[in-house]
Coordinates of C-alpha atoms in Angstrom, one line a residue:
Chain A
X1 CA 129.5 111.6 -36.2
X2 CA 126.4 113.7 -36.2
X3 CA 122.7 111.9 -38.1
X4 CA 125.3 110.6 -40.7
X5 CA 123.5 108.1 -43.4
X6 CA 125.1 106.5 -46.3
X7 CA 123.4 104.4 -49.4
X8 CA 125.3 102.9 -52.2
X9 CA 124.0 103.9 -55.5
X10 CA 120.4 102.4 -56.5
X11 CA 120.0 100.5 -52.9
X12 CA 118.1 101.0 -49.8
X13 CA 120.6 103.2 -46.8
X14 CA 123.0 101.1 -45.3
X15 CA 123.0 103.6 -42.3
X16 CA 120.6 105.9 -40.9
X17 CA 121.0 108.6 -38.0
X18 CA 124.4 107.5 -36.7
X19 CA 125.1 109.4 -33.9
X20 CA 128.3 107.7 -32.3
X21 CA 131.4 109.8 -31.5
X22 CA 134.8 108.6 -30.0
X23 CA 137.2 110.0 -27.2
X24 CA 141.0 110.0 -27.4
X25 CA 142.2 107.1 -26.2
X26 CA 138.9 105.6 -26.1
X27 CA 138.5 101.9 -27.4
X28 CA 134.6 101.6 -29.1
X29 CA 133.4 98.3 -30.2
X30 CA 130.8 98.0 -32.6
X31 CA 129.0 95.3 -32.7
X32 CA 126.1 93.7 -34.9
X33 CA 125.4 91.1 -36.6
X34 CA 126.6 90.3 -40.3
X35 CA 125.2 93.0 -43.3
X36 CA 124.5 95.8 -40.5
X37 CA 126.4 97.9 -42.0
X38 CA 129.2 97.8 -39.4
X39 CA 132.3 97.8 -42.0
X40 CA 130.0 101.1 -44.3
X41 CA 129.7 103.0 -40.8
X42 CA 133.9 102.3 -40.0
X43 CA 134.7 103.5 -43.2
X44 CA 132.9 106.0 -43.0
X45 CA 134.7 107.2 -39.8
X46 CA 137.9 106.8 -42.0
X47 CA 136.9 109.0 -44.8
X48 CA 136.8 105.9 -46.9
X49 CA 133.4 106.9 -47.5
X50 CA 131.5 110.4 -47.5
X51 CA 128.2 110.5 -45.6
X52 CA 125.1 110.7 -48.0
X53 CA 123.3 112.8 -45.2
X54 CA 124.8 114.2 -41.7
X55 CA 127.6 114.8 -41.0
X56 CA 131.3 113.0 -39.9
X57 CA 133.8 115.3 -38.0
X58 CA 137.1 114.9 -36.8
X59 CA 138.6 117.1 -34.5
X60 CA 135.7 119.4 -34.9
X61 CA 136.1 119.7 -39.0
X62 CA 134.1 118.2 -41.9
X63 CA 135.9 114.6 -42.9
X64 CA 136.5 115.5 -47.1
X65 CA 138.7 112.1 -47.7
X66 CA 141.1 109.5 -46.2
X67 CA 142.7 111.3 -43.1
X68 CA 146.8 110.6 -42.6
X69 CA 146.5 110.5 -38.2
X70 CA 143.6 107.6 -39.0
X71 CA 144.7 104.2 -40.0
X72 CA 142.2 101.7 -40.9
X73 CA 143.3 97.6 -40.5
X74 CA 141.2 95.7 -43.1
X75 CA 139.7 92.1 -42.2
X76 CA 142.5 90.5 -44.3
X77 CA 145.7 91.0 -43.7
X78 CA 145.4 93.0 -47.0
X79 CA 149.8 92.5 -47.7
X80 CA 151.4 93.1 -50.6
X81 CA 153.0 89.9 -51.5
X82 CA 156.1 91.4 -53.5
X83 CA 157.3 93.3 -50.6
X84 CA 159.2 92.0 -47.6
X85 CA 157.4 92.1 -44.1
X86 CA 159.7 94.8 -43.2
X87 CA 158.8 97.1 -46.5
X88 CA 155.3 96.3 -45.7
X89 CA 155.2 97.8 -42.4
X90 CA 157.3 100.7 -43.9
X91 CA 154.2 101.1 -46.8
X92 CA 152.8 104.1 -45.5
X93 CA 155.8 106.2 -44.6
X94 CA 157.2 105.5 -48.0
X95 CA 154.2 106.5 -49.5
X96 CA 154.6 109.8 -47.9
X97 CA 158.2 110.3 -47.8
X98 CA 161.6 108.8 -48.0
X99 CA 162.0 105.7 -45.7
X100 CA 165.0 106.6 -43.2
X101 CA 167.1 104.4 -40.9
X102 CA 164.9 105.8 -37.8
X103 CA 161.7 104.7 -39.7
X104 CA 163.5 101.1 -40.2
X105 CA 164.6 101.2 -36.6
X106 CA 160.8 101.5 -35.4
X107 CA 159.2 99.2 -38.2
X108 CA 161.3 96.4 -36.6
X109 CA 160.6 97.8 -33.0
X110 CA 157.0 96.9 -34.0
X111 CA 157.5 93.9 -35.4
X112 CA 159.3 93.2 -32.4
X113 CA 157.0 94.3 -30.1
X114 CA 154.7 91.8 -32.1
X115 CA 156.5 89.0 -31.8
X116 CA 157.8 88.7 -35.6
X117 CA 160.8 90.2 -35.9
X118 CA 162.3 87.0 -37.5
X119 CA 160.2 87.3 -40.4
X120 CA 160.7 90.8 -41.3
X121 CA 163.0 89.7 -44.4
X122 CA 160.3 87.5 -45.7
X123 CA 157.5 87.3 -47.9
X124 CA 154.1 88.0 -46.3
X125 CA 153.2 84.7 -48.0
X126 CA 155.5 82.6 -45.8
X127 CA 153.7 83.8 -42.7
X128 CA 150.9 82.2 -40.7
X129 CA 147.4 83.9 -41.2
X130 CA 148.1 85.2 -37.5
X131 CA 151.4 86.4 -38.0
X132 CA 150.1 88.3 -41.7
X133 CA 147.6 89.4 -39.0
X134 CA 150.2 90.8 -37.2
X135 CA 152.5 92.3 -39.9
X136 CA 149.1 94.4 -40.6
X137 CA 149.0 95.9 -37.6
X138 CA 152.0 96.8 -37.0
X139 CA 151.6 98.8 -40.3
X140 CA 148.7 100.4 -38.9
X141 CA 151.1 101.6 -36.2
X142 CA 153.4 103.2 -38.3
X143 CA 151.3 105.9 -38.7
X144 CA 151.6 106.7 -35.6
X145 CA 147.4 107.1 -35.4
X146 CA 145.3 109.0 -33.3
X147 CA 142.6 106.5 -34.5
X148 CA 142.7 103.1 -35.3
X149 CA 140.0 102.0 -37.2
X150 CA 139.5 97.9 -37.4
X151 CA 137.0 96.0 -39.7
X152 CA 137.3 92.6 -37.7
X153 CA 140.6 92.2 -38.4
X154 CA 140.8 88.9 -36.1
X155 CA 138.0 87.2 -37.4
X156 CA 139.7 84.9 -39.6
X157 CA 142.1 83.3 -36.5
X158 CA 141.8 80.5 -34.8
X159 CA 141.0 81.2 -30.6
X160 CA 144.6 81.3 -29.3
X161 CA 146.1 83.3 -31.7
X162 CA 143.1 85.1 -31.3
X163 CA 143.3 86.1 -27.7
X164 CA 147.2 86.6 -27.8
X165 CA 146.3 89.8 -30.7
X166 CA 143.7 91.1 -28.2
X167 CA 145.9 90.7 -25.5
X168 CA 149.0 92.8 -27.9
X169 CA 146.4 95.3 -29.2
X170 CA 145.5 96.4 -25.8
X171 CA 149.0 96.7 -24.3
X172 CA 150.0 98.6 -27.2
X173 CA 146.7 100.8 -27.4
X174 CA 147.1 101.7 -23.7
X175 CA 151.2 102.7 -24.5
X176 CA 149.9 104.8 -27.5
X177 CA 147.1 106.4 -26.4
X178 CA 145.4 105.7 -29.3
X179 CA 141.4 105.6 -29.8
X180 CA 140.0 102.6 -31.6
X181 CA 136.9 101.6 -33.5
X182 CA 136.8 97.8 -33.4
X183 CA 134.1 96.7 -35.7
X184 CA 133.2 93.1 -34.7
X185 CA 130.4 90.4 -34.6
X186 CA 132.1 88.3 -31.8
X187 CA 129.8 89.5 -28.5
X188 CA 132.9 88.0 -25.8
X189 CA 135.0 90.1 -28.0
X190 CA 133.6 93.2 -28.0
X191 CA 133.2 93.2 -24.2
X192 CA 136.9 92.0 -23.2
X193 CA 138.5 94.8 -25.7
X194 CA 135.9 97.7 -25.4
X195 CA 135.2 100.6 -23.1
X196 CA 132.2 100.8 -24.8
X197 CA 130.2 99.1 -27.3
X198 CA 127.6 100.0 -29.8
X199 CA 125.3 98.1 -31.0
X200 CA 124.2 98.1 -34.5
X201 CA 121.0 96.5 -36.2
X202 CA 119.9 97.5 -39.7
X203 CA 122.0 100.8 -40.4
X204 CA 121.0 102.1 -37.1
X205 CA 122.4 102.5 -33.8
X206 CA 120.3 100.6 -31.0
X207 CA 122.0 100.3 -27.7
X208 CA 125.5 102.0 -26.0
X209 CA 126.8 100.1 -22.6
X210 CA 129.8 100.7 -21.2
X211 CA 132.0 98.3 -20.0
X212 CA 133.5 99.7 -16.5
X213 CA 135.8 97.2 -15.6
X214 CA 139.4 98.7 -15.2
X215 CA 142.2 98.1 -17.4
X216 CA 144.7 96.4 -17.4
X217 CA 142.4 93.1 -18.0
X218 CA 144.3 89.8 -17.6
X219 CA 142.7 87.1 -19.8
X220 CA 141.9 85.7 -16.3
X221 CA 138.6 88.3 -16.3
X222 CA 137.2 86.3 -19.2
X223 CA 136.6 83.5 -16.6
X224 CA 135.1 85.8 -14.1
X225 CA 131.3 86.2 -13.4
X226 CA 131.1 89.8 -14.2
X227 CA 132.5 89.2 -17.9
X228 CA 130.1 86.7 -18.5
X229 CA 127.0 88.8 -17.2
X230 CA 128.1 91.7 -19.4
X231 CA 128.0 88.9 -22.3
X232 CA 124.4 87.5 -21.9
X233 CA 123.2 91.2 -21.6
X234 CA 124.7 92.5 -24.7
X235 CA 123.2 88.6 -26.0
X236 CA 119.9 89.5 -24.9
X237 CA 119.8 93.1 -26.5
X238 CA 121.4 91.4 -29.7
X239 CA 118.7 89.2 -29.8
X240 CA 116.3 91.6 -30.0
X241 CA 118.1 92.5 -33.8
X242 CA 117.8 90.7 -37.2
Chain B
X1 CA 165.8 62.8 -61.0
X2 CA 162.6 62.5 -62.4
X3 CA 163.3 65.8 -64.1
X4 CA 165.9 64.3 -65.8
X5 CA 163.9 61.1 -66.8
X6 CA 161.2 63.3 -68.6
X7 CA 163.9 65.4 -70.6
X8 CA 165.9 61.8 -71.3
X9 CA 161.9 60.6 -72.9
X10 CA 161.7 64.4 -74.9
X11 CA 165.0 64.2 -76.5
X12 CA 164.2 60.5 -77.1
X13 CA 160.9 61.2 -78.8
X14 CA 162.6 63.5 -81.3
X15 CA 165.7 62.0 -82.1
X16 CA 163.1 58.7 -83.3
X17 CA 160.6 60.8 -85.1
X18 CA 164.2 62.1 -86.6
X19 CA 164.7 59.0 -87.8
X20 CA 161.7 58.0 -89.3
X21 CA 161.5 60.7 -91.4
X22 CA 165.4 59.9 -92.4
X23 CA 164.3 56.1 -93.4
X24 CA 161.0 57.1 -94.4
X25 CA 162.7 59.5 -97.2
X26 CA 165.0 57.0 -98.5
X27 CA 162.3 54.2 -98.6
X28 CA 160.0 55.9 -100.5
X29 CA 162.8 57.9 -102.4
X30 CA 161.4 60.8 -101.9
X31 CA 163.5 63.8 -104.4
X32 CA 165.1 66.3 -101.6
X33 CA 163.4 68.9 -103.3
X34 CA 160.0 67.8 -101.8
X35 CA 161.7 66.7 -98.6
X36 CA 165.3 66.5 -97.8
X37 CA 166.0 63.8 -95.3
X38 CA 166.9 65.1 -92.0
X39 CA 170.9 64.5 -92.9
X40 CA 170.9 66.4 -95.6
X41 CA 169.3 69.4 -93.9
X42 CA 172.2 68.9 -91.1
X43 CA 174.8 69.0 -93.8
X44 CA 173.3 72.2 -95.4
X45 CA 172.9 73.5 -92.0
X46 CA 176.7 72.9 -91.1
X47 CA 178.1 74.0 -94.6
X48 CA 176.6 77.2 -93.8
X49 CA 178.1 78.0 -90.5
X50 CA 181.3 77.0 -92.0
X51 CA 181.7 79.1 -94.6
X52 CA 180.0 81.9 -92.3
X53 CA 176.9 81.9 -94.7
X54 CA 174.5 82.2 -92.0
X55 CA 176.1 85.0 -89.5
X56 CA 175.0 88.3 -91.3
X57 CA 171.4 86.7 -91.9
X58 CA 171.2 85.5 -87.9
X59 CA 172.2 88.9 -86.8
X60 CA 169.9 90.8 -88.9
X61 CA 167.1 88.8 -88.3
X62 CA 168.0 88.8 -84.6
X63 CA 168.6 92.3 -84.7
X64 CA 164.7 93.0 -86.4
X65 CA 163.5 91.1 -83.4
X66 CA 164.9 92.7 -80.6
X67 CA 164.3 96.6 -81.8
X68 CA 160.8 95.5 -83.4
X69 CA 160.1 93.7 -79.8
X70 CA 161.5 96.6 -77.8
X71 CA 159.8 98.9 -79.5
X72 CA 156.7 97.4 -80.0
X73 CA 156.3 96.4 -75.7
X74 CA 157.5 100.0 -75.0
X75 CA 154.6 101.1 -76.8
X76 CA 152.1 98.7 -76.2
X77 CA 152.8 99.1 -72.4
X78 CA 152.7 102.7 -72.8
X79 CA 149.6 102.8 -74.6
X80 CA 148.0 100.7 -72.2
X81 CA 148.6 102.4 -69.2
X82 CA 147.3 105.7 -71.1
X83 CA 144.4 103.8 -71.6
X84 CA 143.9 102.6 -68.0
X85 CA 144.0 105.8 -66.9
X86 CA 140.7 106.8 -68.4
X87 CA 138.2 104.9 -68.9
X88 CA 136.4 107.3 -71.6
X89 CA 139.8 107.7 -73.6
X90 CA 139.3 103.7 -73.6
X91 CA 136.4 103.6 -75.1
X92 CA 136.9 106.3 -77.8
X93 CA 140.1 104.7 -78.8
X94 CA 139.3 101.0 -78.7
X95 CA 137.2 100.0 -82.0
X96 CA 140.4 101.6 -84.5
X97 CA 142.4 99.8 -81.9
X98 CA 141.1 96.2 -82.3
X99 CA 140.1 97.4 -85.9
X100 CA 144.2 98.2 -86.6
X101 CA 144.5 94.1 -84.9
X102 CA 141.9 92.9 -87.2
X103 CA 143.5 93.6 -89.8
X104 CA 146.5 91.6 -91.1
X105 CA 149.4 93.5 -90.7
X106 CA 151.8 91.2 -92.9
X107 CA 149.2 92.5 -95.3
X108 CA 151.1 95.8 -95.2
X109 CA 154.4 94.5 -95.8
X110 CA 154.3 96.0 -99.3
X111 CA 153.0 99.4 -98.3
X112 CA 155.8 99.9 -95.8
X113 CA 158.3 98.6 -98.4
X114 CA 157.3 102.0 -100.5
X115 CA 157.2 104.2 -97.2
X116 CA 160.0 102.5 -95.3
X117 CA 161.8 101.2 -97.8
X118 CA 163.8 98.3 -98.1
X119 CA 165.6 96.7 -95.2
X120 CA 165.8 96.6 -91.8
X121 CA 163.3 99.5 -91.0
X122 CA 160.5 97.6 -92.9
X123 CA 161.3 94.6 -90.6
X124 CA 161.4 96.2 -87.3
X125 CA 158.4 98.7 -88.1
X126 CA 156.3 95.2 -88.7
X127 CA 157.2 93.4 -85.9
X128 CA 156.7 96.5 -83.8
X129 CA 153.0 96.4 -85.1
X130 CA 152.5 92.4 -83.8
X131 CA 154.3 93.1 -80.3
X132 CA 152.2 96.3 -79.8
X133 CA 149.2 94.4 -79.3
X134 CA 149.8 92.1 -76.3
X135 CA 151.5 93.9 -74.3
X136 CA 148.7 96.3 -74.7
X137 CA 146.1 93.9 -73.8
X138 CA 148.4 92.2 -71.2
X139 CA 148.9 96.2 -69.3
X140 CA 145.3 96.8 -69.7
X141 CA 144.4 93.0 -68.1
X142 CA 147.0 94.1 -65.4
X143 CA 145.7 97.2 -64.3
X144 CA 142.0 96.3 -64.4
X145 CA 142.7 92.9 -62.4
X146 CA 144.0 94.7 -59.1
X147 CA 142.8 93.5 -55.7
X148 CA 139.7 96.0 -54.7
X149 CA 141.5 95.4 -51.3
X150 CA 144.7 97.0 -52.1
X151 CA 143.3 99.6 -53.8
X152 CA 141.4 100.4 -50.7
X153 CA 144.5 100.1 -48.7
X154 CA 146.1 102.7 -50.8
X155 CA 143.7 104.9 -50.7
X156 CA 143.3 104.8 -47.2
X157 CA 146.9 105.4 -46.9
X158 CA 146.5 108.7 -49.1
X159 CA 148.8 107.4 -52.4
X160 CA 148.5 109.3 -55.0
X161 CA 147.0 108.4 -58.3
X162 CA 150.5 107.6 -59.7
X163 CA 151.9 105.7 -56.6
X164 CA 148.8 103.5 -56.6
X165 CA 149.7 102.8 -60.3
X166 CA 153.6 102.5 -59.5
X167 CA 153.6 100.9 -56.4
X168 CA 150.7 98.8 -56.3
X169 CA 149.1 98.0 -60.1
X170 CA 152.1 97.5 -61.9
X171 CA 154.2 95.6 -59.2
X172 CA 150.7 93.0 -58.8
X173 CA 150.4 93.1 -62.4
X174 CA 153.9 92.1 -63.1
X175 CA 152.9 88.2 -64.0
X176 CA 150.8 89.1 -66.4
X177 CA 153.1 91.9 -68.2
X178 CA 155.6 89.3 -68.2
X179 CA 153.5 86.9 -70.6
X180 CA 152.1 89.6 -72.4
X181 CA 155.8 90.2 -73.3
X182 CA 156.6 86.3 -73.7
X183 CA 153.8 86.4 -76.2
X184 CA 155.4 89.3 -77.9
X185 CA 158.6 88.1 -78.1
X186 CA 157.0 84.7 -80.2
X187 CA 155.0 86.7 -82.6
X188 CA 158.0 88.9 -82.7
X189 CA 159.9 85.9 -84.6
X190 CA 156.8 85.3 -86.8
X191 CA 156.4 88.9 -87.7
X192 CA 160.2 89.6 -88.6
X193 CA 160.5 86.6 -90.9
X194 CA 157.4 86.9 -92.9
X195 CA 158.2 90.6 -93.4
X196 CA 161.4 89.2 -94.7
X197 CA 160.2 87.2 -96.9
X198 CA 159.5 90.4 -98.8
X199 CA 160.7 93.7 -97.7
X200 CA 164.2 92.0 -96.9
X201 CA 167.6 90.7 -98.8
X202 CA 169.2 89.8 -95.8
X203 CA 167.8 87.7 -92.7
X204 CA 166.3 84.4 -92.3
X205 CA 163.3 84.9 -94.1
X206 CA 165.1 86.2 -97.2
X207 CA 167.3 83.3 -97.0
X208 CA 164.0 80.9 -97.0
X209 CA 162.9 83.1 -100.1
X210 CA 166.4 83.2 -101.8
X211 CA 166.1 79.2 -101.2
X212 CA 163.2 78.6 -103.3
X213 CA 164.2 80.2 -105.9
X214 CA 167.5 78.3 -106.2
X215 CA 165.4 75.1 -105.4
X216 CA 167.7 74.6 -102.3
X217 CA 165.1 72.8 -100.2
X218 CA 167.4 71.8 -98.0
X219 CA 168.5 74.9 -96.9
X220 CA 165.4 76.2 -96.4
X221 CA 164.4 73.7 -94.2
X222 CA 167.9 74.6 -92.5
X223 CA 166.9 78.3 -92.1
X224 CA 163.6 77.1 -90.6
X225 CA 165.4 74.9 -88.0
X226 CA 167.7 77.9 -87.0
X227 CA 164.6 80.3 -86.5
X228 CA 162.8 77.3 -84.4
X229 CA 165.8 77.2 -82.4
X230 CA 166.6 80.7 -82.1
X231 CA 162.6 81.2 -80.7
X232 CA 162.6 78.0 -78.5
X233 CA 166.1 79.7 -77.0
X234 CA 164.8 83.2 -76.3
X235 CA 162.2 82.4 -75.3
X236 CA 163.3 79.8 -72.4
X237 CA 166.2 82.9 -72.1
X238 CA 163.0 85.7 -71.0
X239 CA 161.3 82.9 -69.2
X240 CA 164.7 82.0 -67.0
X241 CA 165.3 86.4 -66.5
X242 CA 161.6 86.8 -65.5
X243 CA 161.9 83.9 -62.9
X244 CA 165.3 85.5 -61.3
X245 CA 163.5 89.1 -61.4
X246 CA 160.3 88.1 -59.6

């Protein structure tokens, strides 16, 4: 993403000069408080929205629209509640294609992998908010992304739950490969998940840090001393925002 | 249990204000040509199933209502997913839209009697006319009310104009197309008997018309009682089919 800006019609920019790019495999956190413009500058990433000024490229070409190797996990669950769990997950491959037995297969693999496999026969609105959570990314997955692009998608759950879909993300980012761009305002968050983490004030990019600590991190690091000076300096820095 | 209680106190409150108005007309003496006591309009109604009297008016008035209501959702749905598609077409189109509404339609029974002719056409072409209109509104409520969300989800998922409107506006409309067609299928009733009443020699409403004239009030009020019935049971009939489908 090269000086990209964006405004929505008749207001003042949401974003201005955002330089920020992301490596394969790479997990960025953006983080800022509320009304920064975090969830304009993620959708633009996704082609959800084309830049006003600058430019956003992937691989190296203009972004013109919604890319298929980029899924995007909203900050609810965002189900549809007439479908079951399973044809959920299976929504973007049949929106593309015909659903085979192999796509079934590996919609319940995830849904496995995720700890619902039970469910995948019911309606989304039977679920827990952590398990509709959970259905949603694993149809994020499907796609098979090169990018995952998340608008705080865990905001809404309770601390456990919480820490148990940070804990599943990771594992299944690091199998995968996959870069991410985790928009978030949860500072603790940012820093357990991210390899790096942007920081966002007023539609403008203020501080980068990277977080060197080596992967895999148990929760056990949350405890540690060097977690929790990484937090009070990206506190401070955030501070300095409004 | 309870269920059972409140349907016990229903059929309870009927069957009393039945028989009020059966004392009430002998203690007052009222003649059964202002208002036959609710015997009377039993024994007309029973008379007429056994000599088969009613059959050939049931079906063709039953017949009017299903074709008219058919046809009338098929086009009111289609219409208003034309409509949804653009919003310019929408505003060029809706004034004669809501001016053909404003209009009464049963107004234009006698104008279709010279282009339609007399008979069953008539009938079905008016009751096409009342359905059209709420499932038109009801598709056009549908489509506009979709979650922002889901739209975003589909777009970010690449679905094509018609898969968003297929998979994802119809399907989370479907509540509200299924009163639109409840709705229909009432006015469908109303529509077909009125437009009996004139373009029509067979059917309930001609039998309501055929019943004044012979003074018969009793069998009107009979023929009334079968189209109340006949609308109550459809209607509970769509209602139960649009539970089991959603």
């Amino acid at each position: 993403m090269a000086q990209a800006g964006f405004a929505y019609a008749d207001a003042r920019p949401v974003l201005q000069g955002i330089d920020l790019s992301v490596k394969a495999g790479e997990f960025h956190c953006l983080l800022g408080r509320s009304g920064c413009g975090k969830t304009s500058l993620l959708k633009l990433a996704a082609g959800l929205l084309l830049p006003a000024s600058g430019q956003v490229l992937w691989r190296g070409e203009p972004v013109r629209g919604p890319l298929r190797e980029v899924a995007f996990v909203f900050q609810r669950p965002t189900l549809l509640d007439w479908l079951s769990v399973l044809d959920n997950v299976l929504l973007p491959v049949s929106l593309s294609r015909r659903v085979t037995a192999a796509d079934r297969e590996l919609a319940l693999r995830w849904l496995d992998r995720l700890g619902i496999a039970e469910h995948a026969q019911r309606r989304p609105s039977q679920l827990s908010g952590g398990q509709q959570s959970r259905v949603a990314v694993a149809r994020a997955w499907m796609q098979q992304p090169a990018l995952l692009c998340m608008d705080e998608p865990f905001a809404a759950l309770d601390a456990l739950t919480r820490e148990e879909l940070q804990q599943d993300l990771l594992a299944v980012c690091a199998e995968q490969g996959s870069a991410v761009l985790f928009v978030t305002h949860d500072l603790a968050e940012a820093v357990y998940l991210g390899d790096q983490v942007s920081l966002l004030d007023r539609g403008r990019l203020q501080e980068r840090c990277t977080i060197s600590t080596a992967r895999p991190r148990g929760t056990g690091w949350r405890d540690q001393s060097g977690f929790h000076a990484l937090c009070v300096s990206l506190r401070r820095q955030l501070e300095v925002t409004r | 249990m309870r269920r059972l209680f409140d349907v016990g106190i229903s059929a309870a409150l009927g069957i009393m204000l039945l028989l009020a108005w059966e004392l009430s007309t002998g203690w007052w003496q009222l003649s059964a040509l202002v208002l036959p006591a609710p015997s009377q309009i039993g024994r007309s109604l029973w008379q007429g199933f056994a000599t088969g009297y009613w059959w050939p008016h049931l079906g063709q008035t039953l017949l009017s209502v299903l074709l008219g209501l058919g046809l009338g959702a098929l086009l009111g749905f289609g219409a208003g997913i034309l409509l949804g598609q653009s919003p310019r077409l929408r505003r060029w189109l809706t004034p004669y839209l809501v001016l053909s509404q404003v209009t009464p339609k049963l107004a234009l029974a006698p104008l279709f009697i010279v282009w339609f002719g007399f008979g069953t056409l008539p009938t079905v072409v008016m009751t096409a006319l009342i359905c059209f209109f709420p499932l038109l509104e009801n598709t056009l409520g549908a489509l506009d009310q979709t979650d922002e969300r889901q739209l975003e989800l589909f777009r970010a998922l690449g679905a094509s104009h018609w898969q968003t409107l297929w998979r994802l506006q119809l399907p989370a409309g479907r509540h509200q197309l299924a009163a639109g067609l409840r709705v229909a299928l009432v006015l469908a009733w109303v529509g077909a008997v009125v437009s009996e009443f004139i373009s029509a020699s067979h059917g309930l409403g001609a039998v309501i018309i055929a019943a004044q004239g012979s003074m018969d009030t009793a069998l009107m009020f009979a023929a009334l009682s079968l189209i109340a019935a006949l609308g109550i049971s459809s209607y509970s009939l769509l209602g139960a089919l649009q539970r089991r489908w959603q």
